[in-house]
Coordinates of C-alpha atoms and ligand atoms in Angstrom, one line a residue:
M1 CA 84.5 92.6 120.4
I2 CA 84.3 94.9 117.5
G3 CA 85.7 98.3 118.5
L4 CA 84.6 101.7 117.3
K5 CA 87.6 101.9 115.1
H6 CA 86.5 98.8 113.3
K7 CA 83.0 100.0 112.9
V8 CA 84.2 103.3 111.5
E9 CA 86.5 101.6 109.1
K10 CA 83.9 99.1 108.1
S11 CA 81.4 101.8 107.1
F12 CA 84.3 103.7 105.4
T13 CA 85.0 100.5 103.5
I14 CA 81.4 100.1 102.6
L15 CA 81.3 103.7 101.4
V16 CA 84.4 103.1 99.3
S17 CA 82.9 99.9 97.8
L18 CA 79.7 101.8 97.0
L19 CA 81.7 104.6 95.3
A20 CA 83.7 102.0 93.4
A21 CA 80.5 100.3 92.2
A22 CA 79.1 103.6 91.1
V23 CA 82.2 104.4 89.2
M24 CA 82.0 101.0 87.5
I25 CA 78.4 101.5 86.6
A26 CA 79.2 104.8 85.1
G27 CA 81.7 102.9 82.8
F28 CA 84.6 105.0 83.9
S29 CA 88.0 103.4 83.5
G30 CA 90.4 105.2 85.8
P31 CA 94.1 104.6 86.2
A32 CA 95.1 101.3 87.8
S33 CA 97.1 103.0 90.5
P34 CA 95.7 105.4 93.1
A35 CA 95.9 108.9 91.8
V36 CA 94.9 112.2 93.4
S37 CA 91.3 113.1 92.8
S38 CA 88.5 115.2 94.2
V39 CA 90.9 117.8 95.3
V40 CA 91.3 121.2 93.6
C41 CA 94.6 122.0 91.9
D42 CA 95.4 124.8 94.3
D43 CA 95.3 122.5 97.3
C44 CA 98.6 121.2 96.0
H45 CA 99.9 123.5 93.3
T46 CA 101.0 127.1 93.1
M47 CA 101.6 128.6 89.7
H48 CA 104.3 131.2 90.6
A49 CA 105.0 130.5 94.3
S50 CA 103.9 134.1 94.7
Q51 CA 100.6 135.8 95.7
E52 CA 100.6 139.6 96.1
G53 CA 104.3 139.4 96.2
Q54 CA 104.3 137.1 99.2
L55 CA 104.6 133.3 99.5
P56 CA 101.1 131.9 98.8
V57 CA 98.7 130.7 101.6
G58 CA 99.5 127.1 102.4
F59 CA 103.0 127.3 101.0
V60 CA 105.3 125.1 103.1
Q61 CA 108.9 126.2 103.3
D62 CA 110.5 123.0 104.4
G63 CA 114.1 123.8 103.6
S64 CA 115.8 126.7 101.8
E65 CA 113.5 126.4 98.7
T66 CA 111.2 129.3 97.9
A67 CA 109.6 127.3 95.1
H68 CA 109.2 123.6 94.6
A69 CA 109.5 121.2 91.7
H70 CA 106.3 120.5 89.7
L71 CA 104.9 123.8 91.0
T72 CA 103.7 122.2 94.3
L73 CA 103.0 123.9 97.6
A74 CA 105.6 121.8 99.4
S75 CA 108.4 119.5 98.6
C76 CA 108.1 115.7 98.6
L77 CA 108.9 115.5 102.3
G78 CA 106.8 118.6 103.1
C79 CA 103.7 117.2 101.6
H80 CA 104.3 113.9 103.3
G81 CA 104.6 115.2 106.8
I82 CA 108.1 116.3 107.7
N83 CA 106.8 119.4 109.5
G84 CA 104.0 117.5 111.3
S85 CA 101.1 118.2 108.9
T86 CA 100.6 116.9 105.3
V87 CA 99.4 118.6 102.1
G88 CA 96.4 117.4 100.0
G89 CA 95.6 114.4 102.1
A90 CA 99.0 112.8 101.6
P91 CA 100.1 109.8 103.8
N92 CA 102.3 111.0 106.7
I93 CA 105.6 109.2 106.6
F94 CA 107.0 111.0 109.7
S95 CA 104.6 109.7 112.4
R96 CA 106.1 110.0 115.8
M97 CA 103.8 107.5 117.5
P98 CA 103.8 103.8 116.6
E99 CA 100.0 103.9 116.9
T100 CA 99.6 106.4 114.1
M101 CA 102.1 105.1 111.7
T102 CA 101.3 103.8 108.2
A103 CA 102.3 100.5 106.6
A104 CA 105.9 101.5 105.8
G105 CA 106.6 102.6 109.4
T106 CA 108.2 106.0 109.8
F107 CA 111.2 108.2 109.0
A108 CA 110.7 110.3 112.2
S109 CA 114.1 110.5 114.0
I110 CA 112.5 110.5 117.4
V111 CA 111.4 106.9 116.7
V112 CA 114.2 105.5 114.6
D113 CA 116.9 107.2 116.6
R114 CA 115.6 106.4 120.1
A115 CA 118.7 104.4 120.9
K116 CA 121.6 106.8 120.3
N117 CA 124.2 104.2 119.2
D118 CA 121.8 102.5 116.8
Y119 CA 121.3 103.7 113.3
R120 CA 120.0 100.5 111.7
K121 CA 116.3 101.1 112.0
V122 CA 115.7 103.0 108.8
H123 CA 116.5 103.4 105.1
N124 CA 118.8 106.4 105.4
V125 CA 117.5 108.5 102.5
R126 CA 119.6 111.5 101.6
D127 CA 116.6 113.7 100.9
I128 CA 116.1 114.1 104.6
T129 CA 118.7 116.6 105.6
T130 CA 117.3 117.5 109.0
W131 CA 118.3 114.2 110.5
T132 CA 120.7 114.3 113.4
N133 CA 122.7 111.7 115.4
E134 CA 123.3 108.3 114.2
E135 CA 120.4 107.9 111.8
Q136 CA 122.8 109.8 109.5
E137 CA 125.3 107.0 109.8
Q138 CA 125.9 105.6 106.4
L139 CA 126.2 101.9 105.5
Y140 CA 128.8 102.3 102.8
T141 CA 127.8 99.1 101.0
T142 CA 124.3 98.1 100.3
P143 CA 123.7 94.8 102.2
G144 CA 123.1 91.9 99.7
I145 CA 123.8 94.0 96.6
D146 CA 123.8 91.8 93.5
T147 CA 127.0 92.5 91.6
S148 CA 126.8 89.6 89.2
G149 CA 124.4 90.7 86.5
G150 CA 124.2 94.4 86.5
R151 CA 120.4 94.1 86.2
Y152 CA 119.7 96.0 89.3
L153 CA 120.1 99.5 90.6
D154 CA 123.6 100.1 91.6
V155 CA 123.1 102.1 94.8
E156 CA 126.4 101.8 96.6
G157 CA 125.0 102.6 100.1
A158 CA 123.2 105.2 102.2
S159 CA 125.2 108.0 100.7
E160 CA 123.4 107.4 97.4
L161 CA 119.9 106.5 98.5
Y162 CA 117.0 108.8 97.7
C163 CA 113.2 108.6 97.9
A164 CA 112.7 108.2 94.2
G165 CA 114.5 108.0 90.8
N166 CA 117.5 106.0 89.7
R167 CA 119.1 106.0 93.2
G168 CA 115.8 105.6 94.9
C169 CA 112.8 103.3 95.6
H170 CA 109.7 105.1 94.2
G171 CA 109.0 106.2 90.7
R172 CA 111.0 105.6 87.5
H173 CA 114.6 104.6 87.6
D174 CA 116.0 105.7 84.2
E175 CA 119.5 107.2 84.3
S176 CA 117.9 110.6 83.5
C177 CA 115.8 110.4 86.7
D178 CA 118.8 111.6 88.9
T179 CA 116.6 113.3 91.5
S180 CA 113.6 112.2 93.5
N181 CA 111.5 114.9 91.8
K182 CA 112.4 113.6 88.3
G183 CA 111.7 110.1 89.4
I184 CA 108.2 110.7 90.8
K185 CA 106.9 112.9 87.9
G186 CA 103.5 111.6 86.6
F187 CA 102.7 109.1 89.4
H188 CA 100.4 111.3 91.5
H189 CA 98.1 111.8 88.5
G190 CA 98.0 108.1 87.5
G191 CA 100.4 108.6 84.6
Y192 CA 102.2 105.4 85.6
E193 CA 101.2 102.2 87.3
G194 CA 102.7 100.5 90.3
Y195 CA 101.7 99.6 93.8
R196 CA 102.7 102.6 96.0
Y197 CA 104.3 104.1 92.9
L198 CA 106.9 101.3 92.8
Q199 CA 108.4 99.9 89.7
F200 CA 111.1 97.3 89.0
Y201 CA 113.8 98.3 86.5
N202 CA 116.1 96.0 84.6
G203 CA 118.3 98.7 83.0
S204 CA 116.0 99.3 80.1
S205 CA 112.4 98.7 80.9
H206 CA 110.2 99.2 83.9
T207 CA 107.7 96.7 85.5
P208 CA 105.0 98.0 87.8
I209 CA 105.0 96.2 91.2
K210 CA 101.6 94.6 92.0
G211 CA 99.7 94.9 95.2
K212 CA 96.4 96.0 96.7
G213 CA 96.8 99.0 98.9
S214 CA 94.8 99.8 102.0
P215 CA 93.0 103.1 101.1
D216 CA 94.5 104.8 104.2
W217 CA 97.9 103.1 104.0
E218 CA 97.0 101.1 107.1
Y219 CA 96.9 104.3 109.2
E220 CA 97.0 103.3 112.9
G221 CA 98.0 99.8 111.9
A222 CA 96.6 96.9 109.9
D223 CA 93.6 94.9 111.0
D224 CA 91.1 92.5 109.6
Y225 CA 89.1 95.2 107.9
N226 CA 92.0 97.4 106.6
H227 CA 95.2 95.9 105.3
N228 CA 97.5 95.9 102.3
V229 CA 97.5 92.8 100.2
Y230 CA 101.0 91.9 99.0
Y231 CA 101.8 90.2 95.7
A232 CA 104.2 87.3 95.5
M233 CA 105.7 85.6 92.5
D234 CA 105.2 82.0 91.6
G235 CA 108.4 80.8 93.3
M236 CA 111.9 82.1 93.6
S237 CA 112.9 81.4 90.1
A238 CA 110.0 83.3 88.5
T239 CA 111.3 86.2 86.4
T240 CA 108.3 88.4 86.2
N241 CA 109.8 90.8 88.8
D242 CA 106.4 92.2 89.7
S243 CA 106.3 91.3 93.4
I244 CA 107.1 93.4 96.4
S245 CA 110.1 91.1 97.2
A246 CA 111.4 91.5 93.6
F247 CA 111.2 95.2 94.2
C248 CA 113.4 94.9 97.3
A249 CA 115.8 92.8 95.2
L250 CA 116.3 95.8 93.0
C251 CA 119.0 96.8 95.4
H252 CA 119.3 93.7 97.7
G253 CA 119.4 91.1 94.9
D254 CA 121.5 88.4 96.7
L255 CA 118.9 88.1 99.5
H256 CA 116.1 87.3 97.0
G257 CA 117.7 84.3 95.3
D258 CA 117.0 84.8 91.7
D259 CA 120.4 83.4 90.8
A260 CA 121.1 79.7 91.6
D261 CA 122.6 79.0 95.0
E262 CA 122.0 82.4 96.5
V263 CA 119.2 81.3 98.8
R264 CA 119.1 77.5 98.5
S265 CA 122.1 75.3 98.1
G266 CA 122.6 71.6 98.2
G267 CA 118.9 71.2 99.1
N268 CA 119.2 73.5 102.1
W269 CA 118.1 77.1 102.8
I270 CA 121.2 79.2 103.2
R271 CA 119.2 82.5 103.4
H272 CA 115.6 82.9 104.5
P273 CA 113.3 82.1 101.5
T274 CA 110.8 84.5 100.0
E275 CA 108.1 83.9 97.3
N276 CA 107.7 80.3 98.4
L277 CA 104.5 78.7 99.7
L278 CA 104.1 78.1 103.4
S279 CA 101.9 75.0 102.6
A280 CA 104.5 73.5 100.2
A281 CA 107.0 73.7 103.1
G282 CA 104.7 71.3 105.0
F283 CA 103.9 73.9 107.6
T284 CA 101.0 73.0 109.8
T285 CA 99.0 75.7 108.2
D286 CA 96.2 75.3 110.8
S287 CA 98.6 76.6 113.4
V288 CA 100.2 79.4 111.4
I289 CA 98.9 82.6 112.7
V290 CA 97.1 84.8 110.2
D291 CA 98.2 88.3 111.4
V292 CA 98.3 91.1 108.8
M293 CA 100.1 93.4 111.3
N294 CA 103.0 91.2 112.5
N295 CA 103.6 88.6 109.8
P296 CA 101.6 89.3 106.6
F297 CA 101.8 87.0 103.6
G298 CA 102.0 87.5 99.9
F299 CA 99.8 85.7 97.4
Y300 CA 100.0 84.6 93.8
G301 CA 97.5 83.7 91.0
T302 CA 93.9 83.1 92.0
Y303 CA 94.8 83.4 95.7
Y304 CA 95.9 86.9 95.0
H305 CA 92.9 87.8 93.0
D306 CA 90.6 86.5 95.7
V307 CA 92.0 88.4 98.7
Y308 CA 90.7 91.9 99.5
T309 CA 92.0 94.8 101.6
H310 CA 88.8 95.2 103.6
N311 CA 88.1 91.7 104.9
M312 CA 89.8 88.4 105.8
N313 CA 87.5 86.0 103.9
N314 CA 90.2 84.6 101.6
Y315 CA 93.2 85.7 103.5
T316 CA 94.2 82.3 104.7
T317 CA 97.4 80.3 105.0
E318 CA 96.4 78.3 101.8
G319 CA 98.3 80.0 99.0
A320 CA 100.2 82.2 101.5
R321 CA 103.8 83.0 100.6
V322 CA 106.7 84.6 102.4
V323 CA 107.6 88.2 101.3
C324 CA 110.4 90.5 102.5
V325 CA 107.8 92.6 104.2
S326 CA 106.5 89.6 106.2
C327 CA 109.4 90.5 108.5
H328 CA 110.5 94.0 107.5
R329 CA 108.7 97.3 106.9
A330 CA 110.0 99.6 104.2
H331 CA 110.8 103.0 105.7
G332 CA 111.8 102.7 109.4
T333 CA 110.6 101.2 112.7
E334 CA 111.6 101.2 116.3
N335 CA 113.2 97.8 115.8
H336 CA 116.7 96.9 114.5
D337 CA 116.9 96.1 110.8
I338 CA 113.6 97.8 110.0
L339 CA 111.8 94.7 111.4
R340 CA 108.1 94.6 112.2
F341 CA 108.9 93.0 115.6
D342 CA 111.7 92.9 118.1
Y343 CA 113.8 89.9 117.0
G344 CA 115.5 89.9 120.4
T345 CA 112.3 88.8 122.1
Q346 CA 111.6 85.8 119.8
K347 CA 112.4 82.9 122.0
A348 CA 112.2 79.2 120.9
G349 CA 109.8 77.3 123.1
S350 CA 107.8 80.4 124.1
N351 CA 104.1 81.0 123.4
V352 CA 104.7 84.1 121.4
T353 CA 102.6 84.0 118.2
T354 CA 103.9 87.0 116.3
G355 CA 106.9 87.5 114.0
C356 CA 109.0 84.4 113.4
L357 CA 106.8 82.4 115.7
G358 CA 103.7 83.5 113.9
C359 CA 104.7 81.2 111.1
H360 CA 107.1 78.7 112.7
V361 CA 104.7 76.6 114.7
G362 CA 107.3 74.0 115.5
Q363 CA 109.4 76.5 117.4
R364 CA 106.6 77.5 119.7
G365 CA 106.2 75.9 123.1
E366 CA 103.4 73.7 124.1
S367 CA 100.3 75.7 124.9
Ligands
HEC401 C1 96.5 116.3 96.1 C2 97.5 117.0 95.5 C3 97.4 117.4 94.0 C4 96.3 118.0 93.4 C5 95.0 118.3 94.0 C6 96.7 118.2 92.0 N1 98.0 117.8 91.9 FE1 99.1 118.0 90.1 N2 100.7 117.1 91.0 C7 100.7 116.8 92.4 C8 102.1 116.3 92.7 C9 102.5 115.8 94.0 C10 102.8 116.4 91.5 C11 104.3 116.1 91.3 C12 104.7 114.6 91.4 C13 104.0 113.8 90.3 O1 104.0 114.2 89.1 O2 103.6 112.7 90.6 C14 101.9 116.9 90.5 C15 102.2 117.0 89.1 C16 101.4 117.6 88.2 C17 101.8 117.8 86.8 C18 103.1 117.3 86.2 C19 103.1 115.8 86.1 C20 102.1 115.2 85.2 O3 101.4 114.2 85.6 O4 101.9 115.6 84.1 C21 100.8 118.5 86.2 C22 100.7 118.9 84.8 C23 99.8 118.7 87.3 N3 100.2 118.2 88.4 C24 98.6 119.4 87.1 C25 97.5 119.4 88.0 C26 96.2 120.0 87.7 C27 95.9 120.7 86.4 C28 95.5 119.9 88.8 C29 94.0 120.2 89.1 C30 93.1 119.7 88.1 C31 96.3 119.2 89.8 N4 97.5 118.9 89.2 C32 95.9 118.8 91.1 C33 99.7 116.9 93.3 C34 98.5 117.4 93.0
HEC402 C1 101.9 118.5 96.7 C2 102.1 117.5 97.7 C3 102.8 116.2 97.3 C4 104.1 116.1 96.9 C5 105.1 117.3 96.5 C6 104.4 114.7 96.8 N1 103.4 114.0 97.2 FE1 103.2 112.0 97.3 N2 101.2 112.1 97.7 C7 100.5 113.3 97.9 C8 99.2 112.9 98.1 C9 98.0 113.9 98.3 C10 99.0 111.5 98.0 C11 97.8 110.7 98.2 C12 97.3 110.2 96.8 C13 96.1 109.3 97.0 O1 95.1 109.7 97.6 O2 96.2 108.2 96.5 C14 100.4 111.0 97.8 C15 100.7 109.7 97.7 C16 102.0 109.2 97.5 C17 102.3 107.8 97.6 C18 101.3 106.7 97.8 C19 100.7 106.2 96.6 C20 99.6 105.1 96.9 O3 99.7 104.0 96.4 O4 98.7 105.4 97.6 C21 103.7 107.7 97.4 C22 104.5 106.5 97.3 C23 104.2 109.1 97.2 N3 103.1 109.9 97.3 C24 105.5 109.4 97.0 C25 106.0 110.7 96.8 C26 107.3 111.1 96.6 C27 108.5 110.1 96.6 C28 107.4 112.4 96.4 C29 108.6 113.3 96.1 C30 109.6 112.9 95.3 C31 106.0 112.9 96.6 N4 105.2 111.8 96.8 C32 105.7 114.2 96.5 C33 101.1 114.5 97.9 C34 102.4 114.9 97.5
HEC403 C1 116.8 101.7 95.8 C2 117.6 100.7 96.5 C3 116.9 100.0 97.7 C4 115.7 99.3 97.6 C5 114.7 99.2 96.5 C6 115.5 98.7 98.9 N1 116.6 99.0 99.7 FE1 117.0 98.3 101.6 N2 118.7 99.4 101.7 C7 119.3 100.1 100.6 C8 120.5 100.7 101.0 C9 121.4 101.6 100.2 C10 120.7 100.3 102.4 C11 121.9 100.6 103.3 C12 121.8 102.0 103.8 C13 120.7 102.2 104.8 O1 120.6 101.5 105.8 O2 119.9 103.1 104.5 C14 119.6 99.5 102.7 C15 119.4 98.9 104.0 C16 118.4 98.0 104.3 C17 118.2 97.3 105.5 C18 119.2 97.4 106.7 C19 118.9 98.7 107.5 C20 120.1 99.1 108.2 O3 120.4 100.3 108.3 O4 120.8 98.2 108.8 C21 117.1 96.5 105.5 C22 116.5 95.7 106.5 C23 116.6 96.8 104.1 N3 117.3 97.6 103.4 C24 115.4 96.2 103.7 C25 114.8 96.5 102.5 C26 113.5 96.0 102.1 C27 112.6 95.0 102.9 C28 113.2 96.5 100.9 C29 111.9 96.3 100.1 C30 110.7 96.7 100.8 C31 114.3 97.3 100.5 N4 115.2 97.3 101.5 C32 114.4 98.0 99.3 C33 118.7 100.3 99.4 C34 117.5 99.8 99.0
HEC404 C1 111.8 85.7 107.9 C2 112.0 87.0 108.1 C3 112.7 87.8 107.1 C4 112.4 87.9 105.8 C5 111.3 87.2 105.0 C6 113.4 88.8 105.2 N1 114.2 89.3 106.2 FE1 115.7 90.6 106.0 N2 116.2 90.4 107.9 C7 115.6 89.6 108.8 C8 116.2 89.7 110.1 C9 115.8 89.0 111.3 C10 117.4 90.5 109.9 C11 118.4 90.8 110.9 C12 119.8 90.2 110.7 C13 119.7 88.7 110.8 O1 119.3 88.2 111.8 O2 120.1 88.1 109.8 C14 117.4 90.9 108.5 C15 118.3 91.7 107.9 C16 118.2 92.3 106.6 C17 119.1 93.2 106.0 C18 120.3 93.8 106.7 C19 121.5 92.9 106.5 C20 122.8 93.6 107.0 O3 123.9 93.2 106.4 O4 122.8 94.4 107.9 C21 118.6 93.5 104.8 C22 119.2 94.4 103.8 C23 117.4 92.7 104.6 N3 117.2 91.9 105.7 C24 116.7 92.7 103.4 C25 115.7 91.7 103.1 C26 115.1 91.5 101.8 C27 115.5 92.3 100.6 C28 114.2 90.5 101.9 C29 113.4 89.9 100.9 C30 114.1 89.4 99.7 C31 114.2 90.1 103.3 N4 115.2 90.8 104.0 C32 113.4 89.1 103.9 C33 114.4 88.9 108.6 C34 113.8 88.7 107.3
HEC405 C1 105.5 84.5 106.8 C2 106.0 83.3 107.4 C3 107.4 83.2 108.0 C4 107.9 84.1 108.9 C5 107.3 85.3 109.5 C6 109.2 83.5 109.2 N1 109.4 82.4 108.5 FE1 111.1 81.3 108.5 N2 110.4 80.1 107.0 C7 109.2 80.2 106.4 C8 109.0 79.3 105.4 C9 107.8 79.0 104.5 C10 110.3 78.6 105.3 C11 110.6 77.4 104.4 C12 110.5 76.2 105.1 C13 110.8 74.9 104.3 O1 111.0 75.0 103.1 O2 110.8 73.9 105.0 C14 111.1 79.1 106.3 C15 112.4 78.7 106.6 C16 113.1 79.1 107.7 C17 114.4 78.5 108.1 C18 115.1 77.3 107.4 C19 114.5 76.0 107.9 C20 115.2 74.9 107.2 O3 114.6 73.8 107.2 O4 116.4 75.0 106.7 C21 114.7 79.1 109.3 C22 115.9 78.8 110.1 C23 113.8 80.1 109.6 N3 112.8 80.1 108.6 C24 113.8 81.0 110.6 C25 113.0 82.1 110.7 C26 113.2 83.2 111.7 C27 114.3 83.3 112.7 C28 112.2 84.1 111.5 C29 112.0 85.4 112.2 C30 113.1 86.3 112.0 C31 111.3 83.5 110.5 N4 111.8 82.4 110.0 C32 110.1 84.1 110.1 C33 108.2 81.1 106.8 C34 108.3 82.2 107.7

């Protein structure tokens, strides 16, 4: 059955495709990354943070600031939903309901802090100062930090983790980008490339991360007509550093396996692989569950070029690869370790077909 939501999304997608076609016909070459458009400056900016001597209409005071960096009406967190509403059509990263979350999950403490003694459900970014309870708990060492090469960001732990910049995930990572605001500058207007404003950094140069984003960031969850398409590299030893998993390895290098023996040793996996083909592993690809919500894949080469965010035509297990976000989300979830699913309910021999068992056919029970 095709629900109303699907129909609405389908017609939305058709509209988007028509608009995209119109843009192409007009010969316009826009920025490769989504940039803000069709919104007037003053939906987002205020020149003096003052109107008739008062704070301007629409100004969001989300902290002690009476004026925000880059002359905006709200801070980074204010625009992105910390007070419940967003500015300029920004994705809300503080959704309180699993059903209204976007692809990265949520930073809302009511979700990630539901179990009082558990703080391991979220990236504890320091920009969020309103957090209470254990989501403030800090992991003093970044798990899987690669200390061998010095190629990666040297974020010691939660005490140093920010939304953007050289101690953060989004934006540029130069040493001079020592705040989230400095790191993000230029991205919203398409000045830089990168899936979800993400770039890899090797200490001297940046590499935009590839990916095809759902136009509404998978609002209300991914489905066949609306899902992100993740990019994977051509195997673990590839050095292009342009995949979503390479991006995670910026801080969690040891878990990605770009140095010999980190992930595979003596012909055995010693950590879970990423970037590798499901089909090359001899998986019964017919039985692997294609599920963009619970165990999405990454793609490389022509497989990547042929998959789209608005249908499932080429989204198959052929060419599918494991990515960090096959199991994890990026911001926070209601599950331990920012997982997409509750690991505690994945039982060998059961007929569950999501999460681990979405891919690992051999561990499912007879159906
Ligand atoms: C939907 C929100 C939104 C709208 C509309 C918008 N901006 Fe921005 N703009 C931002 C945000 C957020 C930043 C700061 C972060 C960044 O640079 O990515 C920014 C940064 C800037 C910057 C500094 C960074 C850069 O790219 O040079 C300039 C200049 C700017 N805006 C000018 C404008 C002008 C002029 C307009 C209207 C034509 C406009 N903006 C409309 C959100 C918006
Ligand atoms: C003035 C409001 C405003 C501020 C301030 C702002 N954003 Fe945004 N942001 C937006 C809007 C609006 C969009 C949606 C742009 C679009 O339609 O693609 C957006 C989109 C994004 C995206 C998604 C890009 C994509 O691929 O679709 C990211 C990531 C992001 N912002 C990060 C940040 C970070 C990090 C900061 C602060 C350091 C920040 N933003 C500050 C309004 C804002
Ligand atoms: C800019 C550095 C940075 C990047 C990039 C990064 N992380 Fe992290 N991550 C950290 C730090 C620091 C911690 C430990 C503190 C915390 O939990 O917030 C952490 C913790 C985690 C945890 C454990 C959560 C917990 O609290 O126990 C998981 C899971 C995780 N990261 C997954 C990912 C994935 C998946 C990606 C890519 C989508 C990623 N990380 C990208 C810095 C980063
Ligand atoms: C096959 C699913 C899967 C994939 C793929 C995966 N993870 Fe995990 N990850 C887990 C599970 C499950 C845990 C919980 C701890 C455990 O069981 O080992 C975890 C835990 C973590 C932790 C916390 C470790 C700690 O010490 O607390 C980090 C950080 C992390 N993953 C990052 C990553 C990164 C980065 C990638 C990609 C390079 C990745 N994961 C790929 C399933 C996965
Ligand atoms: C996106 C698909 C996918 C998901 C989801 C996934 N795996 Fe895997 N897993 C793989 C692939 C592909 C391999 C490599 C198999 C090979 O090379 O034989 C692998 C390898 C493994 C191995 C090593 C097997 C060996 O032969 O040494 C274990 C154990 C494992 N996965 C457990 C898990 C668990 C537990 C989860 C859930 C937390 C999980 N996997 C989720 C695709 C997946």
